[in-house]
Amino acid sequence: MNDVQNQTDIRNIDIQKVGVKDVEIPLVIQRKLKNGAIDSQRVYAKAKMSVSLNRQFKGTHMSRFIEILNDYRKKNLVGVDIKRMLTDMRERLEAQNAYIKFDFKYFIKKIAPKSGLEALMCYDCYFEGTLDKDDYKFFLGAKVPITTLCPCSKEISDYGAHNQRAIVKVKISYPENEHIWLEDLIKTIEKAGSSEVYSLLKREDEKAVTEKAYENPKFVEDVLRDIVLNLEEDKIINFFEVEIEANESIHNHNAWAYQKKVKN
């Protein structure tokens, strides 16, 4: 059969990324338990995969992306060995560069501060990898909800202060011979807020969380700076990007802050 994709294109344009996205696939993720033991969690993920395309080729072979995912799924290696997946993508699709990203929901057990009740908390997370010729980079990302309480509102009010739920997005990178657990990254983010967010709270928990936030007021600037300090102190991390957006409760707009840094 005639292979149209391998036909020569005369428009003389290299394509930086071409591939497939929103490919639904189960993902096996190693997880760190509270006692330090290692376990695994199977999650539902959406994959985004691409390679560069040389100007001489009309198209890439889209089916090969799915073939690679299925090969690794059978070995329970989807999301585990991202560098090897990128290498296979580059070789099998005859490309210089390869890219892959897995977006998934990650569940962590959280214990309410007073009642001790346990419930699952869901976080939007992702693994992302790039292979530019022989330069491999891995990124770990998480979106974490927190509570912030306005220091200005607390200062000027006779009683009470407005608070809101804020979303912190963090993306980090580190060498392939190192490892950072999602649990540890998420905990670092949660500690930077006025208070953590929980999925299950009884009355005594609600009282504790509300009072903790009141005693620990923070602007989005405060949260950002505290997270940046923690990430800067971590010698393993060589890149980070932090964004926080607070869904303001008394304004018709949101407060927002952002920081990015490549560490030496």
PDB file of C-alpha atoms in Angstrom:
ATOM      1  CA  MET A   1       0.000   0.000   0.000  1.00  0.00           C
ATOM      2  CA  ASN A   2       1.151   3.521  -0.765  1.00  0.00           C
ATOM      3  CA  ASP A   3       2.563   5.309   2.327  1.00  0.00           C
ATOM      4  CA  VAL A   4       1.340   8.904   1.895  1.00  0.00           C
ATOM      5  CA  GLN A   5       3.037  10.119   5.087  1.00  0.00           C
ATOM      6  CA  ASN A   6       6.469   9.266   3.704  1.00  0.00           C
ATOM      7  CA  GLN A   7       5.894  11.268   0.548  1.00  0.00           C
ATOM      8  CA  THR A   8       8.043  14.372   0.054  1.00  0.00           C
ATOM      9  CA  ASP A   9       6.595  17.746   1.037  1.00  0.00           C
ATOM     10  CA  ILE A  10       7.744  20.734  -1.027  1.00  0.00           C
ATOM     11  CA  ARG A  11       6.752  23.580   1.348  1.00  0.00           C
ATOM     12  CA  ASN A  12      10.126  23.452   3.141  1.00  0.00           C
ATOM     13  CA  ILE A  13       8.735  23.800   6.708  1.00  0.00           C
ATOM     14  CA  ASP A  14       9.961  21.779   9.700  1.00  0.00           C
ATOM     15  CA  ILE A  15       7.192  21.054  12.218  1.00  0.00           C
ATOM     16  CA  GLN A  16       8.246  21.400  15.865  1.00  0.00           C
ATOM     17  CA  LYS A  17       5.544  19.165  17.362  1.00  0.00           C
ATOM     18  CA  VAL A  18       3.031  16.824  15.765  1.00  0.00           C
ATOM     19  CA  GLY A  19       1.275  13.931  17.426  1.00  0.00           C
ATOM     20  CA  VAL A  20      -1.751  12.822  19.430  1.00  0.00           C
ATOM     21  CA  LYS A  21      -3.444  14.115  22.587  1.00  0.00           C
ATOM     22  CA  ASP A  22      -6.166  13.091  25.050  1.00  0.00           C
ATOM     23  CA  VAL A  23      -5.235   9.429  24.676  1.00  0.00           C
ATOM     24  CA  GLU A  24      -6.925   7.693  27.613  1.00  0.00           C
ATOM     25  CA  ILE A  25      -4.775   5.113  29.354  1.00  0.00           C
ATOM     26  CA  PRO A  26      -4.243   3.574  32.819  1.00  0.00           C
ATOM     27  CA  LEU A  27      -1.069   4.719  34.550  1.00  0.00           C
ATOM     28  CA  VAL A  28       0.828   2.912  37.307  1.00  0.00           C
ATOM     29  CA  ILE A  29       2.439   5.363  39.737  1.00  0.00           C
ATOM     30  CA  GLN A  30       4.733   4.609  42.638  1.00  0.00           C
ATOM     31  CA  ARG A  31       3.578   6.257  45.843  1.00  0.00           C
ATOM     32  CA  LYS A  32       5.118   6.995  49.210  1.00  0.00           C
ATOM     33  CA  LEU A  33       3.157   5.811  52.233  1.00  0.00           C
ATOM     34  CA  LYS A  34       3.187   7.602  55.598  1.00  0.00           C
ATOM     35  CA  ASN A  35       5.405   4.894  57.138  1.00  0.00           C
ATOM     36  CA  GLY A  36       7.987   5.374  54.376  1.00  0.00           C
ATOM     37  CA  ALA A  37       7.041   2.198  52.496  1.00  0.00           C
ATOM     38  CA  ILE A  38       6.624   2.248  48.712  1.00  0.00           C
ATOM     39  CA  ASP A  39       3.332   1.270  47.105  1.00  0.00           C
ATOM     40  CA  SER A  40       1.707   1.840  43.715  1.00  0.00           C
ATOM     41  CA  GLN A  41      -1.510   3.459  42.556  1.00  0.00           C
ATOM     42  CA  ARG A  42      -3.226   2.853  39.236  1.00  0.00           C
ATOM     43  CA  VAL A  43      -4.761   6.049  37.885  1.00  0.00           C
ATOM     44  CA  TYR A  44      -6.675   7.170  34.831  1.00  0.00           C
ATOM     45  CA  ALA A  45      -4.533   9.414  32.651  1.00  0.00           C
ATOM     46  CA  LYS A  46      -4.653  11.342  29.409  1.00  0.00           C
ATOM     47  CA  ALA A  47      -1.529  11.243  27.288  1.00  0.00           C
ATOM     48  CA  LYS A  48      -0.205  13.913  24.959  1.00  0.00           C
ATOM     49  CA  MET A  49       2.600  12.753  22.640  1.00  0.00           C
ATOM     50  CA  SER A  50       4.484  14.444  19.851  1.00  0.00           C
ATOM     51  CA  VAL A  51       7.670  14.401  17.796  1.00  0.00           C
ATOM     52  CA  SER A  52       9.366  16.850  15.486  1.00  0.00           C
ATOM     53  CA  LEU A  53       8.804  16.337  11.764  1.00  0.00           C
ATOM     54  CA  ASN A  54      11.474  16.967   9.161  1.00  0.00           C
ATOM     55  CA  ARG A  55      10.445  19.273   6.329  1.00  0.00           C
ATOM     56  CA  GLN A  56      10.922  16.561   3.719  1.00  0.00           C
ATOM     57  CA  PHE A  57       8.119  14.350   5.095  1.00  0.00           C
ATOM     58  CA  LYS A  58       4.436  15.012   4.444  1.00  0.00           C
ATOM     59  CA  GLY A  59       3.267  13.528   7.754  1.00  0.00           C
ATOM     60  CA  THR A  60       4.136  11.414  10.784  1.00  0.00           C
ATOM     61  CA  HIS A  61       2.793   7.957  11.599  1.00  0.00           C
ATOM     62  CA  MET A  62       0.154   8.630  14.258  1.00  0.00           C
ATOM     63  CA  SER A  63      -0.577   4.956  14.946  1.00  0.00           C
ATOM     64  CA  ARG A  64       2.965   4.439  16.221  1.00  0.00           C
ATOM     65  CA  PHE A  65       2.279   6.657  19.243  1.00  0.00           C
ATOM     66  CA  ILE A  66      -0.568   4.344  20.282  1.00  0.00           C
ATOM     67  CA  GLU A  67       1.556   1.267  19.585  1.00  0.00           C
ATOM     68  CA  ILE A  68       4.264   2.574  21.935  1.00  0.00           C
ATOM     69  CA  LEU A  69       1.723   3.295  24.680  1.00  0.00           C
ATOM     70  CA  ASN A  70       0.264  -0.196  24.353  1.00  0.00           C
ATOM     71  CA  ASP A  71       3.729  -1.813  24.428  1.00  0.00           C
ATOM     72  CA  TYR A  72       4.564  -0.043  27.683  1.00  0.00           C
ATOM     73  CA  ARG A  73       1.099  -0.636  29.157  1.00  0.00           C
ATOM     74  CA  LYS A  74       1.557  -4.397  28.770  1.00  0.00           C
ATOM     75  CA  LYS A  75       4.787  -4.130  30.772  1.00  0.00           C
ATOM     76  CA  ASN A  76       3.234  -1.801  33.391  1.00  0.00           C
ATOM     77  CA  LEU A  77       5.846   0.795  32.436  1.00  0.00           C
ATOM     78  CA  VAL A  78       3.592   3.624  31.208  1.00  0.00           C
ATOM     79  CA  GLY A  79       4.720   6.734  33.077  1.00  0.00           C
ATOM     80  CA  VAL A  80       7.492   4.805  34.873  1.00  0.00           C
ATOM     81  CA  ASP A  81      10.276   4.959  32.285  1.00  0.00           C
ATOM     82  CA  ILE A  82       9.524   8.171  30.431  1.00  0.00           C
ATOM     83  CA  LYS A  83      13.035   8.584  29.031  1.00  0.00           C
ATOM     84  CA  ARG A  84      12.903   5.176  27.340  1.00  0.00           C
ATOM     85  CA  MET A  85       9.452   5.948  25.950  1.00  0.00           C
ATOM     86  CA  LEU A  86      10.745   9.200  24.463  1.00  0.00           C
ATOM     87  CA  THR A  87      13.734   7.385  22.985  1.00  0.00           C
ATOM     88  CA  ASP A  88      11.430   4.805  21.386  1.00  0.00           C
ATOM     89  CA  MET A  89       9.176   7.559  20.023  1.00  0.00           C
ATOM     90  CA  ARG A  90      12.111   9.354  18.476  1.00  0.00           C
ATOM     91  CA  GLU A  91      13.561   6.201  16.925  1.00  0.00           C
ATOM     92  CA  ARG A  92      10.340   4.649  15.661  1.00  0.00           C
ATOM     93  CA  LEU A  93       9.091   7.936  14.211  1.00  0.00           C
ATOM     94  CA  GLU A  94      12.528   8.959  12.868  1.00  0.00           C
ATOM     95  CA  ALA A  95      12.504  12.314  14.645  1.00  0.00           C
ATOM     96  CA  GLN A  96      15.082  14.513  16.370  1.00  0.00           C
ATOM     97  CA  ASN A  97      12.880  15.550  19.289  1.00  0.00           C
ATOM     98  CA  ALA A  98      10.131  13.866  21.307  1.00  0.00           C
ATOM     99  CA  TYR A  99       7.629  15.075  23.915  1.00  0.00           C
ATOM    100  CA  ILE A 100       5.181  13.327  26.236  1.00  0.00           C
ATOM    101  CA  LYS A 101       2.838  14.414  29.020  1.00  0.00           C
ATOM    102  CA  PHE A 102       0.519  12.426  31.271  1.00  0.00           C
ATOM    103  CA  ASP A 103      -2.253  14.330  33.079  1.00  0.00           C
ATOM    104  CA  PHE A 104      -3.903  12.362  35.877  1.00  0.00           C
ATOM    105  CA  LYS A 105      -5.872  12.532  39.128  1.00  0.00           C
ATOM    106  CA  TYR A 106      -3.819  11.500  42.142  1.00  0.00           C
ATOM    107  CA  PHE A 107      -5.398  10.506  45.462  1.00  0.00           C
ATOM    108  CA  ILE A 108      -3.817  10.940  48.895  1.00  0.00           C
ATOM    109  CA  LYS A 109      -5.360   9.974  52.236  1.00  0.00           C
ATOM    110  CA  LYS A 110      -5.733  12.985  54.533  1.00  0.00           C
ATOM    111  CA  ILE A 111      -6.588  12.924  58.213  1.00  0.00           C
ATOM    112  CA  ALA A 112      -8.847  15.603  59.688  1.00  0.00           C
ATOM    113  CA  PRO A 113      -6.970  17.652  62.321  1.00  0.00           C
ATOM    114  CA  LYS A 114      -9.205  16.942  65.360  1.00  0.00           C
ATOM    115  CA  SER A 115     -11.594  14.064  64.660  1.00  0.00           C
ATOM    116  CA  GLY A 116      -8.877  11.966  63.031  1.00  0.00           C
ATOM    117  CA  LEU A 117     -11.261  10.890  60.282  1.00  0.00           C
ATOM    118  CA  GLU A 118      -9.580   9.799  57.078  1.00  0.00           C
ATOM    119  CA  ALA A 119     -10.712  10.519  53.516  1.00  0.00           C
ATOM    120  CA  LEU A 120      -9.203  10.676  50.063  1.00  0.00           C
ATOM    121  CA  MET A 121      -8.111  14.026  48.640  1.00  0.00           C
ATOM    122  CA  CYS A 122      -7.789  14.400  44.864  1.00  0.00           C
ATOM    123  CA  TYR A 123      -5.065  16.427  43.128  1.00  0.00           C
ATOM    124  CA  ASP A 124      -4.536  17.196  39.441  1.00  0.00           C
ATOM    125  CA  CYS A 125      -0.976  16.147  38.605  1.00  0.00           C
ATOM    126  CA  TYR A 126       1.194  15.430  35.601  1.00  0.00           C
ATOM    127  CA  PHE A 127       4.434  13.878  34.377  1.00  0.00           C
ATOM    128  CA  GLU A 128       6.084  15.630  31.441  1.00  0.00           C
ATOM    129  CA  GLY A 129       9.192  14.684  29.494  1.00  0.00           C
ATOM    130  CA  THR A 130      11.185  16.101  26.599  1.00  0.00           C
ATOM    131  CA  LEU A 131      14.023  14.602  24.602  1.00  0.00           C
ATOM    132  CA  ASP A 132      15.753  17.210  22.437  1.00  0.00           C
ATOM    133  CA  LYS A 133      18.356  15.223  20.513  1.00  0.00           C
ATOM    134  CA  ASP A 134      20.182  13.723  23.544  1.00  0.00           C
ATOM    135  CA  ASP A 135      19.064  16.305  26.131  1.00  0.00           C
ATOM    136  CA  TYR A 136      16.449  14.677  28.398  1.00  0.00           C
ATOM    137  CA  LYS A 137      14.332  16.679  30.846  1.00  0.00           C
ATOM    138  CA  PHE A 138      11.623  15.481  33.209  1.00  0.00           C
ATOM    139  CA  PHE A 139       9.006  17.691  34.871  1.00  0.00           C
ATOM    140  CA  LEU A 140       6.673  16.927  37.774  1.00  0.00           C
ATOM    141  CA  GLY A 141       3.569  19.079  38.181  1.00  0.00           C
ATOM    142  CA  ALA A 142       0.757  19.415  40.716  1.00  0.00           C
ATOM    143  CA  LYS A 143      -2.266  21.644  41.261  1.00  0.00           C
ATOM    144  CA  VAL A 144      -3.028  22.013  44.970  1.00  0.00           C
ATOM    145  CA  PRO A 145      -5.933  23.819  46.713  1.00  0.00           C
ATOM    146  CA  ILE A 146      -5.199  25.792  49.876  1.00  0.00           C
ATOM    147  CA  THR A 147      -6.952  28.359  52.076  1.00  0.00           C
ATOM    148  CA  THR A 148      -5.684  31.938  52.334  1.00  0.00           C
ATOM    149  CA  LEU A 149      -6.898  34.537  54.825  1.00  0.00           C
ATOM    150  CA  CYS A 150      -6.350  38.218  54.013  1.00  0.00           C
ATOM    151  CA  PRO A 151      -3.925  39.960  56.451  1.00  0.00           C
ATOM    152  CA  CYS A 152      -5.308  43.387  55.514  1.00  0.00           C
ATOM    153  CA  SER A 153      -8.899  42.324  56.218  1.00  0.00           C
ATOM    154  CA  LYS A 154      -7.877  40.906  59.601  1.00  0.00           C
ATOM    155  CA  GLU A 155      -5.952  44.077  60.487  1.00  0.00           C
ATOM    156  CA  ILE A 156      -8.704  46.587  59.708  1.00  0.00           C
ATOM    157  CA  SER A 157     -11.792  44.643  60.836  1.00  0.00           C
ATOM    158  CA  ASP A 158     -13.226  44.760  64.341  1.00  0.00           C
ATOM    159  CA  TYR A 159     -13.938  41.059  64.018  1.00  0.00           C
ATOM    160  CA  GLY A 160     -13.492  38.403  61.336  1.00  0.00           C
ATOM    161  CA  ALA A 161     -11.547  38.457  58.090  1.00  0.00           C
ATOM    162  CA  HIS A 162     -12.318  37.288  54.586  1.00  0.00           C
ATOM    163  CA  ASN A 163     -10.728  34.090  53.344  1.00  0.00           C
ATOM    164  CA  GLN A 164     -10.811  32.160  50.110  1.00  0.00           C
ATOM    165  CA  ARG A 165      -9.741  28.970  48.424  1.00  0.00           C
ATOM    166  CA  ALA A 166      -6.634  29.424  46.312  1.00  0.00           C
ATOM    167  CA  ILE A 167      -5.106  27.111  43.717  1.00  0.00           C
ATOM    168  CA  VAL A 168      -1.347  26.685  43.589  1.00  0.00           C
ATOM    169  CA  LYS A 169       0.245  25.220  40.458  1.00  0.00           C
ATOM    170  CA  VAL A 170       3.830  24.017  40.782  1.00  0.00           C
ATOM    171  CA  LYS A 171       6.105  22.538  38.125  1.00  0.00           C
ATOM    172  CA  ILE A 172       9.570  21.270  39.004  1.00  0.00           C
ATOM    173  CA  SER A 173      12.459  19.504  37.296  1.00  0.00           C
ATOM    174  CA  TYR A 174      15.369  17.492  38.686  1.00  0.00           C
ATOM    175  CA  PRO A 175      18.104  15.110  37.421  1.00  0.00           C
ATOM    176  CA  GLU A 176      17.051  11.682  36.230  1.00  0.00           C
ATOM    177  CA  ASN A 177      19.116   9.948  38.921  1.00  0.00           C
ATOM    178  CA  GLU A 178      17.124  11.725  41.652  1.00  0.00           C
ATOM    179  CA  HIS A 179      13.508  11.383  42.799  1.00  0.00           C
ATOM    180  CA  ILE A 180      10.901  13.620  44.400  1.00  0.00           C
ATOM    181  CA  TRP A 181       7.607  12.155  45.626  1.00  0.00           C
ATOM    182  CA  LEU A 182       4.310  13.757  44.728  1.00  0.00           C
ATOM    183  CA  GLU A 183       3.312  13.440  48.381  1.00  0.00           C
ATOM    184  CA  ASP A 184       6.280  15.564  49.470  1.00  0.00           C
ATOM    185  CA  LEU A 185       5.753  18.198  46.782  1.00  0.00           C
ATOM    186  CA  ILE A 186       2.055  18.519  47.637  1.00  0.00           C
ATOM    187  CA  LYS A 187       2.795  18.760  51.365  1.00  0.00           C
ATOM    188  CA  THR A 188       5.309  21.566  50.718  1.00  0.00           C
ATOM    189  CA  ILE A 189       2.614  23.519  48.886  1.00  0.00           C
ATOM    190  CA  GLU A 190      -0.094  22.892  51.504  1.00  0.00           C
ATOM    191  CA  LYS A 191       2.130  24.098  54.349  1.00  0.00           C
ATOM    192  CA  ALA A 192       2.556  27.460  52.610  1.00  0.00           C
ATOM    193  CA  GLY A 193      -1.147  28.351  52.859  1.00  0.00           C
ATOM    194  CA  SER A 194      -3.036  29.884  55.760  1.00  0.00           C
ATOM    195  CA  SER A 195      -4.559  26.426  56.159  1.00  0.00           C
ATOM    196  CA  GLU A 196      -4.866  23.169  54.262  1.00  0.00           C
ATOM    197  CA  VAL A 197      -8.027  22.081  52.457  1.00  0.00           C
ATOM    198  CA  TYR A 198      -9.685  18.780  53.407  1.00  0.00           C
ATOM    199  CA  SER A 199     -12.334  16.574  51.818  1.00  0.00           C
ATOM    200  CA  LEU A 200     -13.897  15.523  55.149  1.00  0.00           C
ATOM    201  CA  LEU A 201     -14.308  17.766  58.218  1.00  0.00           C
ATOM    202  CA  LYS A 202     -16.521  17.428  61.307  1.00  0.00           C
ATOM    203  CA  ARG A 203     -17.492  20.426  63.458  1.00  0.00           C
ATOM    204  CA  GLU A 204     -14.403  20.232  65.665  1.00  0.00           C
ATOM    205  CA  ASP A 205     -12.216  20.033  62.530  1.00  0.00           C
ATOM    206  CA  GLU A 206     -13.943  23.002  60.954  1.00  0.00           C
ATOM    207  CA  LYS A 207     -13.282  25.045  64.088  1.00  0.00           C
ATOM    208  CA  ALA A 208      -9.594  24.075  64.068  1.00  0.00           C
ATOM    209  CA  VAL A 209      -9.116  24.822  60.370  1.00  0.00           C
ATOM    210  CA  THR A 210     -10.915  28.184  60.575  1.00  0.00           C
ATOM    211  CA  GLU A 211      -8.927  29.281  63.618  1.00  0.00           C
ATOM    212  CA  LYS A 212      -5.639  28.119  62.098  1.00  0.00           C
ATOM    213  CA  ALA A 213      -6.270  30.240  59.002  1.00  0.00           C
ATOM    214  CA  TYR A 214      -7.179  33.249  61.173  1.00  0.00           C
ATOM    215  CA  GLU A 215      -3.929  32.902  63.126  1.00  0.00           C
ATOM    216  CA  ASN A 216      -1.913  32.517  59.918  1.00  0.00           C
ATOM    217  CA  PRO A 217      -3.063  35.271  57.478  1.00  0.00           C
ATOM    218  CA  LYS A 218      -1.366  35.341  54.077  1.00  0.00           C
ATOM    219  CA  PHE A 219      -1.507  37.282  50.828  1.00  0.00           C
ATOM    220  CA  VAL A 220      -0.870  35.404  47.579  1.00  0.00           C
ATOM    221  CA  GLU A 221       2.546  37.089  47.680  1.00  0.00           C
ATOM    222  CA  ASP A 222       3.266  35.461  51.060  1.00  0.00           C
ATOM    223  CA  VAL A 223       2.288  32.015  49.825  1.00  0.00           C
ATOM    224  CA  LEU A 224       4.375  32.371  46.678  1.00  0.00           C
ATOM    225  CA  ARG A 225       7.462  33.525  48.556  1.00  0.00           C
ATOM    226  CA  ASP A 226       7.235  30.717  51.109  1.00  0.00           C
ATOM    227  CA  ILE A 227       6.966  28.092  48.363  1.00  0.00           C
ATOM    228  CA  VAL A 228       9.847  29.667  46.428  1.00  0.00           C
ATOM    229  CA  LEU A 229      12.063  29.591  49.540  1.00  0.00           C
ATOM    230  CA  ASN A 230      11.333  25.883  50.057  1.00  0.00           C
ATOM    231  CA  LEU A 231      12.020  25.017  46.420  1.00  0.00           C
ATOM    232  CA  GLU A 232      15.225  27.071  46.380  1.00  0.00           C
ATOM    233  CA  GLU A 233      16.498  25.223  49.467  1.00  0.00           C
ATOM    234  CA  ASP A 234      15.916  21.819  47.850  1.00  0.00           C
ATOM    235  CA  LYS A 235      19.277  20.953  46.260  1.00  0.00           C
ATOM    236  CA  ILE A 236      17.725  18.291  44.005  1.00  0.00           C
ATOM    237  CA  ILE A 237      15.421  20.709  42.166  1.00  0.00           C
ATOM    238  CA  ASN A 238      17.084  22.526  39.251  1.00  0.00           C
ATOM    239  CA  PHE A 239      14.003  24.308  37.867  1.00  0.00           C
ATOM    240  CA  PHE A 240      10.669  25.430  39.233  1.00  0.00           C
ATOM    241  CA  GLU A 241       7.612  27.376  38.181  1.00  0.00           C
ATOM    242  CA  VAL A 242       4.987  28.485  40.711  1.00  0.00           C
ATOM    243  CA  GLU A 243       1.604  30.116  40.130  1.00  0.00           C
ATOM    244  CA  ILE A 244      -1.071  30.931  42.695  1.00  0.00           C
ATOM    245  CA  GLU A 245      -4.575  32.235  42.067  1.00  0.00           C
ATOM    246  CA  ALA A 246      -6.953  33.122  44.905  1.00  0.00           C
ATOM    247  CA  ASN A 247     -10.677  33.017  44.170  1.00  0.00           C
ATOM    248  CA  GLU A 248     -11.480  36.196  46.081  1.00  0.00           C
ATOM    249  CA  SER A 249     -14.577  36.053  48.272  1.00  0.00           C
ATOM    250  CA  ILE A 250     -15.325  39.816  48.481  1.00  0.00           C
ATOM    251  CA  HIS A 251     -13.970  41.019  45.113  1.00  0.00           C
ATOM    252  CA  ASN A 252     -15.191  40.460  41.581  1.00  0.00           C
ATOM    253  CA  HIS A 253     -11.680  39.505  40.513  1.00  0.00           C
ATOM    254  CA  ASN A 254      -8.950  37.085  41.574  1.00  0.00           C
ATOM    255  CA  ALA A 255      -5.540  37.764  43.125  1.00  0.00           C
ATOM    256  CA  TRP A 256      -2.613  36.157  41.298  1.00  0.00           C
ATOM    257  CA  ALA A 257       1.169  35.715  41.603  1.00  0.00           C
ATOM    258  CA  TYR A 258       3.815  33.886  39.561  1.00  0.00           C
ATOM    259  CA  GLN A 259       7.508  32.996  39.797  1.00  0.00           C
ATOM    260  CA  LYS A 260       9.873  30.937  37.618  1.00  0.00           C
ATOM    261  CA  LYS A 261      13.514  30.071  38.157  1.00  0.00           C
ATOM    262  CA  VAL A 262      16.241  27.961  36.581  1.00  0.00           C
ATOM    263  CA  LYS A 263      18.717  27.042  39.318  1.00  0.00           C
ATOM    264  CA  ASN A 264      22.445  26.646  38.640  1.00  0.00           C
TER     265      ASN A 264
END
